[in-house]
mmCIF file with all atom_site columns, C-alpha atoms in Angstrom:
data_model
loop_
_atom_site.group_PDB
_atom_site.id
_atom_site.type_symbol
_atom_site.label_atom_id
_atom_site.label_alt_id
_atom_site.label_comp_id
_atom_site.label_asym_id
_atom_site.label_entity_id
_atom_site.label_seq_id
_atom_site.pdbx_PDB_ins_code
_atom_site.Cartn_x
_atom_site.Cartn_y
_atom_site.Cartn_z
_atom_site.occupancy
_atom_site.B_iso_or_equiv
_atom_site.pdbx_formal_charge
_atom_site.auth_seq_id
_atom_site.auth_comp_id
_atom_site.auth_asym_id
_atom_site.auth_atom_id
_atom_site.pdbx_PDB_model_num
ATOM 1   C CA . MET A 1 1   ? 0.000   0.000  0.000   1.00 0.00 ? 962  MET A CA 1
ATOM 2   C CA . GLY A 1 2   ? 1.170   3.595  -0.619  1.00 0.00 ? 963  GLY A CA 1
ATOM 3   C CA . GLU A 1 3   ? 3.092   3.010  -3.845  1.00 0.00 ? 964  GLU A CA 1
ATOM 4   C CA . GLN A 1 4   ? 1.772   5.149  -6.717  1.00 0.00 ? 965  GLN A CA 1
ATOM 5   C CA . THR A 1 5   ? 1.183   3.673  -10.174 1.00 0.00 ? 966  THR A CA 1
ATOM 6   C CA . GLN A 1 6   ? 1.821   5.589  -13.376 1.00 0.00 ? 967  GLN A CA 1
ATOM 7   C CA . VAL A 1 7   ? -1.100  7.884  -14.225 1.00 0.00 ? 968  VAL A CA 1
ATOM 8   C CA . LYS A 1 8   ? -2.376  7.802  -17.823 1.00 0.00 ? 969  LYS A CA 1
ATOM 9   C CA . PHE A 1 9   ? -2.767  11.191 -19.488 1.00 0.00 ? 970  PHE A CA 1
ATOM 10  C CA . PRO A 1 10  ? -3.334  12.210 -23.108 1.00 0.00 ? 971  PRO A CA 1
ATOM 11  C CA . GLN A 1 11  ? 0.066   12.880 -24.705 1.00 0.00 ? 972  GLN A CA 1
ATOM 12  C CA . GLU A 1 12  ? -0.813  16.500 -25.561 1.00 0.00 ? 973  GLU A CA 1
ATOM 13  C CA . VAL A 1 13  ? -1.524  17.186 -21.880 1.00 0.00 ? 974  VAL A CA 1
ATOM 14  C CA . ILE A 1 14  ? 1.762   15.582 -20.792 1.00 0.00 ? 975  ILE A CA 1
ATOM 15  C CA . ASP A 1 15  ? 3.612   17.660 -23.399 1.00 0.00 ? 976  ASP A CA 1
ATOM 16  C CA . GLU A 1 16  ? 1.922   20.901 -22.296 1.00 0.00 ? 977  GLU A CA 1
ATOM 17  C CA . TYR A 1 17  ? 2.959   20.407 -18.670 1.00 0.00 ? 978  TYR A CA 1
ATOM 18  C CA . ALA A 1 18  ? 6.426   19.083 -19.575 1.00 0.00 ? 979  ALA A CA 1
ATOM 19  C CA . SER A 1 19  ? 7.120   22.288 -21.546 1.00 0.00 ? 980  SER A CA 1
ATOM 20  C CA . LEU A 1 20  ? 6.682   24.136 -18.236 1.00 0.00 ? 981  LEU A CA 1
ATOM 21  C CA . GLY A 1 21  ? 8.984   21.759 -16.374 1.00 0.00 ? 982  GLY A CA 1
ATOM 22  C CA . VAL A 1 22  ? 6.155   19.987 -14.525 1.00 0.00 ? 983  VAL A CA 1
ATOM 23  C CA . ASP A 1 23  ? 6.148   16.215 -13.992 1.00 0.00 ? 984  ASP A CA 1
ATOM 24  C CA . LEU A 1 24  ? 2.421   15.703 -14.525 1.00 0.00 ? 985  LEU A CA 1
ATOM 25  C CA . PRO A 1 25  ? 2.103   12.183 -13.066 1.00 0.00 ? 986  PRO A CA 1
ATOM 26  C CA . ALA A 1 26  ? 3.951   13.310 -9.908  1.00 0.00 ? 987  ALA A CA 1
ATOM 27  C CA . LEU A 1 27  ? 1.802   16.456 -9.653  1.00 0.00 ? 988  LEU A CA 1
ATOM 28  C CA . PHE A 1 28  ? -1.410  14.449 -9.938  1.00 0.00 ? 989  PHE A CA 1
ATOM 29  C CA . SER A 1 29  ? -0.495  11.608 -7.626  1.00 0.00 ? 990  SER A CA 1
ATOM 30  C CA . ALA A 1 30  ? -2.860  10.804 -4.785  1.00 0.00 ? 991  ALA A CA 1
ATOM 31  C CA . GLY A 1 31  ? -0.729  12.910 -2.411  1.00 0.00 ? 992  GLY A CA 1
ATOM 32  C CA . HIS A 1 32  ? 0.523   11.898 1.023   1.00 0.00 ? 993  HIS A CA 1
ATOM 33  C CA . LEU A 1 33  ? -2.915  11.079 2.450   1.00 0.00 ? 994  LEU A CA 1
ATOM 34  C CA . GLY A 1 34  ? -4.032  9.188  -0.639  1.00 0.00 ? 995  GLY A CA 1
ATOM 35  C CA . ASN A 1 35  ? -0.774  7.256  -0.727  1.00 0.00 ? 996  ASN A CA 1
ATOM 36  C CA . ARG A 1 36  ? -1.174  6.267  2.943   1.00 0.00 ? 997  ARG A CA 1
ATOM 37  C CA . MET A 1 37  ? -4.672  5.038  2.118   1.00 0.00 ? 998  MET A CA 1
ATOM 38  C CA . GLY A 1 38  ? -3.541  3.081  -0.939  1.00 0.00 ? 999  GLY A CA 1
ATOM 39  C CA . VAL A 1 39  ? -5.268  5.251  -3.557  1.00 0.00 ? 1000 VAL A CA 1
ATOM 40  C CA . HIS A 1 40  ? -4.062  4.479  -7.082  1.00 0.00 ? 1001 HIS A CA 1
ATOM 41  C CA . ILE A 1 41  ? -4.923  6.672  -10.046 1.00 0.00 ? 1002 ILE A CA 1
ATOM 42  C CA . VAL A 1 42  ? -5.336  4.432  -13.082 1.00 0.00 ? 1003 VAL A CA 1
ATOM 43  C CA . GLU A 1 43  ? -6.742  6.841  -15.690 1.00 0.00 ? 1004 GLU A CA 1
ATOM 44  C CA . ALA A 1 44  ? -6.912  10.621 -15.858 1.00 0.00 ? 1005 ALA A CA 1
ATOM 45  C CA . SER A 1 45  ? -8.232  13.217 -18.278 1.00 0.00 ? 1006 SER A CA 1
ATOM 46  C CA . ALA A 1 46  ? -10.541 16.197 -17.824 1.00 0.00 ? 1007 ALA A CA 1
ATOM 47  C CA . GLU A 1 47  ? -13.403 13.957 -19.041 1.00 0.00 ? 1008 GLU A CA 1
ATOM 48  C CA . ARG A 1 48  ? -12.839 10.869 -16.857 1.00 0.00 ? 1009 ARG A CA 1
ATOM 49  C CA . ILE A 1 49  ? -10.700 10.024 -13.842 1.00 0.00 ? 1010 ILE A CA 1
ATOM 50  C CA . VAL A 1 50  ? -10.523 6.487  -12.439 1.00 0.00 ? 1011 VAL A CA 1
ATOM 51  C CA . GLY A 1 51  ? -8.907  5.444  -9.183  1.00 0.00 ? 1012 GLY A CA 1
ATOM 52  C CA . THR A 1 52  ? -8.945  2.516  -6.783  1.00 0.00 ? 1013 THR A CA 1
ATOM 53  C CA . MET A 1 53  ? -8.510  2.118  -3.038  1.00 0.00 ? 1014 MET A CA 1
ATOM 54  C CA . PRO A 1 54  ? -8.330  -0.980 -0.817  1.00 0.00 ? 1015 PRO A CA 1
ATOM 55  C CA . VAL A 1 55  ? -10.949 -1.407 1.887   1.00 0.00 ? 1016 VAL A CA 1
ATOM 56  C CA . GLU A 1 56  ? -8.373  -3.012 4.196   1.00 0.00 ? 1017 GLU A CA 1
ATOM 57  C CA . GLY A 1 57  ? -6.710  -0.338 6.310   1.00 0.00 ? 1018 GLY A CA 1
ATOM 58  C CA . ASN A 1 58  ? -9.511  2.161  5.577   1.00 0.00 ? 1019 ASN A CA 1
ATOM 59  C CA . THR A 1 59  ? -12.278 0.866  7.822   1.00 0.00 ? 1020 THR A CA 1
ATOM 60  C CA . GLN A 1 60  ? -14.218 2.210  10.799  1.00 0.00 ? 1021 GLN A CA 1
ATOM 61  C CA . PRO A 1 61  ? -14.623 0.280  14.098  1.00 0.00 ? 1022 PRO A CA 1
ATOM 62  C CA . TYR A 1 62  ? -17.378 -1.997 12.688  1.00 0.00 ? 1023 TYR A CA 1
ATOM 63  C CA . GLY A 1 63  ? -15.064 -3.220 9.935   1.00 0.00 ? 1024 GLY A CA 1
ATOM 64  C CA . LEU A 1 64  ? -16.804 -1.305 7.131   1.00 0.00 ? 1025 LEU A CA 1
ATOM 65  C CA . LEU A 1 65  ? -15.150 1.070  4.674   1.00 0.00 ? 1026 LEU A CA 1
ATOM 66  C CA . HIS A 1 66  ? -14.954 4.417  6.475   1.00 0.00 ? 1027 HIS A CA 1
ATOM 67  C CA . GLY A 1 67  ? -17.081 7.163  4.917   1.00 0.00 ? 1028 GLY A CA 1
ATOM 68  C CA . GLY A 1 68  ? -14.128 9.516  5.239   1.00 0.00 ? 1029 GLY A CA 1
ATOM 69  C CA . ALA A 1 69  ? -12.047 7.133  3.133   1.00 0.00 ? 1030 ALA A CA 1
ATOM 70  C CA . SER A 1 70  ? -14.670 7.312  0.387   1.00 0.00 ? 1031 SER A CA 1
ATOM 71  C CA . ALA A 1 71  ? -14.531 11.104 0.684   1.00 0.00 ? 1032 ALA A CA 1
ATOM 72  C CA . VAL A 1 72  ? -10.735 11.072 0.266   1.00 0.00 ? 1033 VAL A CA 1
ATOM 73  C CA . LEU A 1 73  ? -11.023 8.946  -2.879  1.00 0.00 ? 1034 LEU A CA 1
ATOM 74  C CA . ALA A 1 74  ? -13.795 11.173 -4.258  1.00 0.00 ? 1035 ALA A CA 1
ATOM 75  C CA . GLU A 1 75  ? -11.978 14.441 -3.559  1.00 0.00 ? 1036 GLU A CA 1
ATOM 76  C CA . THR A 1 76  ? -8.749  13.111 -5.032  1.00 0.00 ? 1037 THR A CA 1
ATOM 77  C CA . LEU A 1 77  ? -10.427 12.087 -8.281  1.00 0.00 ? 1038 LEU A CA 1
ATOM 78  C CA . GLY A 1 78  ? -12.547 15.223 -8.633  1.00 0.00 ? 1039 GLY A CA 1
ATOM 79  C CA . SER A 1 79  ? -9.579  17.466 -7.871  1.00 0.00 ? 1040 SER A CA 1
ATOM 80  C CA . ILE A 1 80  ? -7.478  15.804 -10.551 1.00 0.00 ? 1041 ILE A CA 1
ATOM 81  C CA . GLY A 1 81  ? -10.251 16.339 -13.108 1.00 0.00 ? 1042 GLY A CA 1
ATOM 82  C CA . SER A 1 82  ? -10.634 19.975 -12.049 1.00 0.00 ? 1043 SER A CA 1
ATOM 83  C CA . MET A 1 83  ? -6.884  20.591 -12.326 1.00 0.00 ? 1044 MET A CA 1
ATOM 84  C CA . LEU A 1 84  ? -6.765  19.019 -15.782 1.00 0.00 ? 1045 LEU A CA 1
ATOM 85  C CA . HIS A 1 85  ? -9.752  21.115 -16.870 1.00 0.00 ? 1046 HIS A CA 1
ATOM 86  C CA . GLY A 1 86  ? -8.214  24.309 -15.473 1.00 0.00 ? 1047 GLY A CA 1
ATOM 87  C CA . GLY A 1 87  ? -4.903  23.726 -17.214 1.00 0.00 ? 1048 GLY A CA 1
ATOM 88  C CA . VAL A 1 88  ? -1.428  24.892 -16.324 1.00 0.00 ? 1049 VAL A CA 1
ATOM 89  C CA . THR A 1 89  ? -2.424  28.425 -15.305 1.00 0.00 ? 1050 THR A CA 1
ATOM 90  C CA . LYS A 1 90  ? -5.026  27.382 -12.706 1.00 0.00 ? 1051 LYS A CA 1
ATOM 91  C CA . ILE A 1 91  ? -5.058  25.713 -9.295  1.00 0.00 ? 1052 ILE A CA 1
ATOM 92  C CA . ALA A 1 92  ? -8.154  23.744 -8.247  1.00 0.00 ? 1053 ALA A CA 1
ATOM 93  C CA . VAL A 1 93  ? -9.278  24.345 -4.661  1.00 0.00 ? 1054 VAL A CA 1
ATOM 94  C CA . GLY A 1 94  ? -12.119 22.236 -3.281  1.00 0.00 ? 1055 GLY A CA 1
ATOM 95  C CA . VAL A 1 95  ? -15.003 24.328 -1.957  1.00 0.00 ? 1056 VAL A CA 1
ATOM 96  C CA . ASP A 1 96  ? -17.805 21.754 -1.584  1.00 0.00 ? 1057 ASP A CA 1
ATOM 97  C CA . LEU A 1 97  ? -17.812 17.982 -1.156  1.00 0.00 ? 1058 LEU A CA 1
ATOM 98  C CA . ASN A 1 98  ? -21.030 16.002 -0.746  1.00 0.00 ? 1059 ASN A CA 1
ATOM 99  C CA . CYS A 1 99  ? -21.028 12.229 -0.200  1.00 0.00 ? 1060 CYS A CA 1
ATOM 100 C CA . THR A 1 100 ? -23.978 9.870  -0.013  1.00 0.00 ? 1061 THR A CA 1
ATOM 101 C CA . HIS A 1 101 ? -23.056 6.421  1.300   1.00 0.00 ? 1062 HIS A CA 1
ATOM 102 C CA . HIS A 1 102 ? -25.278 3.682  -0.134  1.00 0.00 ? 1063 HIS A CA 1
ATOM 103 C CA . ARG A 1 103 ? -23.882 0.411  1.230   1.00 0.00 ? 1064 ARG A CA 1
ATOM 104 C CA . GLY A 1 104 ? -21.142 -0.970 3.411   1.00 0.00 ? 1065 GLY A CA 1
ATOM 105 C CA . VAL A 1 105 ? -18.069 -2.796 2.139   1.00 0.00 ? 1066 VAL A CA 1
ATOM 106 C CA . ARG A 1 106 ? -15.896 -5.029 4.329   1.00 0.00 ? 1067 ARG A CA 1
ATOM 107 C CA . SER A 1 107 ? -13.145 -6.176 1.967   1.00 0.00 ? 1068 SER A CA 1
ATOM 108 C CA . GLY A 1 108 ? -11.647 -5.919 -1.477  1.00 0.00 ? 1069 GLY A CA 1
ATOM 109 C CA . LEU A 1 109 ? -11.035 -2.904 -3.642  1.00 0.00 ? 1070 LEU A CA 1
ATOM 110 C CA . VAL A 1 110 ? -13.352 0.012  -4.395  1.00 0.00 ? 1071 VAL A CA 1
ATOM 111 C CA . THR A 1 111 ? -13.181 1.918  -7.674  1.00 0.00 ? 1072 THR A CA 1
ATOM 112 C CA . GLY A 1 112 ? -14.099 5.558  -8.162  1.00 0.00 ? 1073 GLY A CA 1
ATOM 113 C CA . VAL A 1 113 ? -14.987 7.118  -11.506 1.00 0.00 ? 1074 VAL A CA 1
ATOM 114 C CA . ALA A 1 114 ? -15.221 10.911 -11.736 1.00 0.00 ? 1075 ALA A CA 1
ATOM 115 C CA . THR A 1 115 ? -17.024 12.612 -14.616 1.00 0.00 ? 1076 THR A CA 1
ATOM 116 C CA . PRO A 1 116 ? -17.714 16.316 -15.121 1.00 0.00 ? 1077 PRO A CA 1
ATOM 117 C CA . VAL A 1 117 ? -21.065 17.849 -14.285 1.00 0.00 ? 1078 VAL A CA 1
ATOM 118 C CA . HIS A 1 118 ? -19.905 21.429 -14.999 1.00 0.00 ? 1079 HIS A CA 1
ATOM 119 C CA . ARG A 1 119 ? -16.609 22.785 -16.344 1.00 0.00 ? 1080 ARG A CA 1
ATOM 120 C CA . GLY A 1 120 ? -16.542 26.559 -16.339 1.00 0.00 ? 1081 GLY A CA 1
ATOM 121 C CA . ARG A 1 121 ? -13.941 29.322 -16.224 1.00 0.00 ? 1082 ARG A CA 1
ATOM 122 C CA . SER A 1 122 ? -13.931 29.710 -12.444 1.00 0.00 ? 1083 SER A CA 1
ATOM 123 C CA . THR A 1 123 ? -15.404 26.457 -11.123 1.00 0.00 ? 1084 THR A CA 1
ATOM 124 C CA . ALA A 1 124 ? -15.516 22.777 -12.002 1.00 0.00 ? 1085 ALA A CA 1
ATOM 125 C CA . THR A 1 125 ? -17.914 20.199 -10.574 1.00 0.00 ? 1086 THR A CA 1
ATOM 126 C CA . TYR A 1 126 ? -17.444 16.449 -10.814 1.00 0.00 ? 1087 TYR A CA 1
ATOM 127 C CA . GLU A 1 127 ? -19.683 13.535 -9.889  1.00 0.00 ? 1088 GLU A CA 1
ATOM 128 C CA . ILE A 1 128 ? -17.769 10.602 -8.434  1.00 0.00 ? 1089 ILE A CA 1
ATOM 129 C CA . VAL A 1 129 ? -19.325 7.132  -8.312  1.00 0.00 ? 1090 VAL A CA 1
ATOM 130 C CA . ILE A 1 130 ? -17.578 4.617  -6.066  1.00 0.00 ? 1091 ILE A CA 1
ATOM 131 C CA . THR A 1 131 ? -18.364 0.921  -6.571  1.00 0.00 ? 1092 THR A CA 1
ATOM 132 C CA . ASP A 1 132 ? -17.275 -2.363 -5.019  1.00 0.00 ? 1093 ASP A CA 1
ATOM 133 C CA . GLU A 1 133 ? -15.800 -5.361 -6.836  1.00 0.00 ? 1094 GLU A CA 1
ATOM 134 C CA . GLN A 1 134 ? -19.311 -6.571 -7.750  1.00 0.00 ? 1095 GLN A CA 1
ATOM 135 C CA . ASP A 1 135 ? -19.943 -3.181 -9.416  1.00 0.00 ? 1096 ASP A CA 1
ATOM 136 C CA . LYS A 1 136 ? -22.470 -2.234 -6.718  1.00 0.00 ? 1097 LYS A CA 1
ATOM 137 C CA . ARG A 1 137 ? -22.611 1.452  -5.879  1.00 0.00 ? 1098 ARG A CA 1
ATOM 138 C CA . VAL A 1 138 ? -21.063 2.188  -2.493  1.00 0.00 ? 1099 VAL A CA 1
ATOM 139 C CA . CYS A 1 139 ? -21.003 5.994  -2.577  1.00 0.00 ? 1100 CYS A CA 1
ATOM 140 C CA . THR A 1 140 ? -22.048 8.862  -4.819  1.00 0.00 ? 1101 THR A CA 1
ATOM 141 C CA . ALA A 1 141 ? -20.144 12.110 -4.331  1.00 0.00 ? 1102 ALA A CA 1
ATOM 142 C CA . ARG A 1 142 ? -20.052 15.554 -5.890  1.00 0.00 ? 1103 ARG A CA 1
ATOM 143 C CA . LEU A 1 143 ? -17.050 17.877 -5.679  1.00 0.00 ? 1104 LEU A CA 1
ATOM 144 C CA . THR A 1 144 ? -16.941 21.521 -6.710  1.00 0.00 ? 1105 THR A CA 1
ATOM 145 C CA . CYS A 1 145 ? -13.565 23.214 -7.059  1.00 0.00 ? 1106 CYS A CA 1
ATOM 146 C CA . LEU A 1 146 ? -12.740 26.880 -7.453  1.00 0.00 ? 1107 LEU A CA 1
ATOM 147 C CA . LEU A 1 147 ? -10.267 27.426 -10.294 1.00 0.00 ? 1108 LEU A CA 1
ATOM 148 C CA . ARG A 1 148 ? -7.913  30.247 -9.384  1.00 0.00 ? 1109 ARG A CA 1
ATOM 149 C CA . ASP A 1 149 ? -4.797  31.588 -11.033 1.00 0.00 ? 1110 ASP A CA 1
ATOM 150 C CA . VAL A 1 150 ? -1.468  30.013 -10.105 1.00 0.00 ? 1111 VAL A CA 1
ATOM 151 C CA . SER A 1 151 ? 0.625   32.273 -7.868  1.00 0.00 ? 1112 SER A CA 1
ATOM 152 C CA . PRO A 1 152 ? 4.350   32.155 -7.000  1.00 0.00 ? 1113 PRO A CA 1
ATOM 153 C CA . LYS A 1 153 ? 3.329   30.810 -3.561  1.00 0.00 ? 1114 LYS A CA 1
ATOM 154 C CA . ASP A 1 154 ? 1.613   27.831 -5.240  1.00 0.00 ? 1115 ASP A CA 1
ATOM 155 C CA . ALA A 1 155 ? 4.713   27.060 -7.308  1.00 0.00 ? 1116 ALA A CA 1
ATOM 156 C CA . ASP A 1 156 ? 6.777   26.850 -4.095  1.00 0.00 ? 1117 ASP A CA 1
ATOM 157 C CA . ASN A 1 157 ? 4.667   23.858 -3.011  1.00 0.00 ? 1118 ASN A CA 1
ATOM 158 C CA . VAL A 1 158 ? 4.879   21.880 -6.273  1.00 0.00 ? 1119 VAL A CA 1
ATOM 159 C CA . PRO A 1 159 ? 8.305   20.450 -7.169  1.00 0.00 ? 1120 PRO A CA 1
ATOM 160 C CA . GLY A 1 160 ? 9.240   21.375 -10.732 1.00 0.00 ? 1121 GLY A CA 1
ATOM 161 C CA . ALA A 1 161 ? 6.414   23.904 -11.100 1.00 0.00 ? 1122 ALA A CA 1
ATOM 162 C CA . SER A 1 162 ? 6.722   27.625 -11.640 1.00 0.00 ? 1123 SER A CA 1
ATOM 163 C CA . ALA A 1 163 ? 4.114   30.353 -11.636 1.00 0.00 ? 1124 ALA A CA 1
ATOM 164 C CA . PRO A 1 164 ? 3.595   32.415 -14.784 1.00 0.00 ? 1125 PRO A CA 1
ATOM 165 C CA . GLY A 1 165 ? 6.376   34.950 -15.165 1.00 0.00 ? 1126 GLY A CA 1
ATOM 166 C CA . THR A 1 166 ? 8.805   33.074 -12.887 1.00 0.00 ? 1127 THR A CA 1
ATOM 167 C CA . THR A 1 167 ? 11.424  30.431 -13.459 1.00 0.00 ? 1128 THR A CA 1
ATOM 168 C CA . GLY A 1 168 ? 11.246  27.000 -11.859 1.00 0.00 ? 1129 GLY A CA 1
#
């Protein structure tokens, strides 16, 4: 658990970020929390983001998948989609996350699929459907992110990134 797999991006997106000195798969990893929880991003574009997470290690006291774990998976996937939609000049900041938990899961792997509901100039909203290994819906989530301009302060927190008008 915690090892990140290679994220799949369209080549034109990889090239756009690479021209700015940004390692796109590293930028769009699951982050420290997601890595600790075993989140793996298996597909990513602005139109569809897919990720998985093990139930083991992410349960509440009754042995069921913790609702907060589903929220982490959902926010990770929706944030990646929002960042890809916003492009290299924008940072996606989550402003609203809503999760409805439909059924409990005790073991195996859950899969989340994020698809856009709205992709505008200043906000992006994604619906994230999380299912179990039998393709039964476990959770439905919706994430809205504010898309704001990249600042030099943001670039300081992303290895290999630089804000517009600066050097990395």
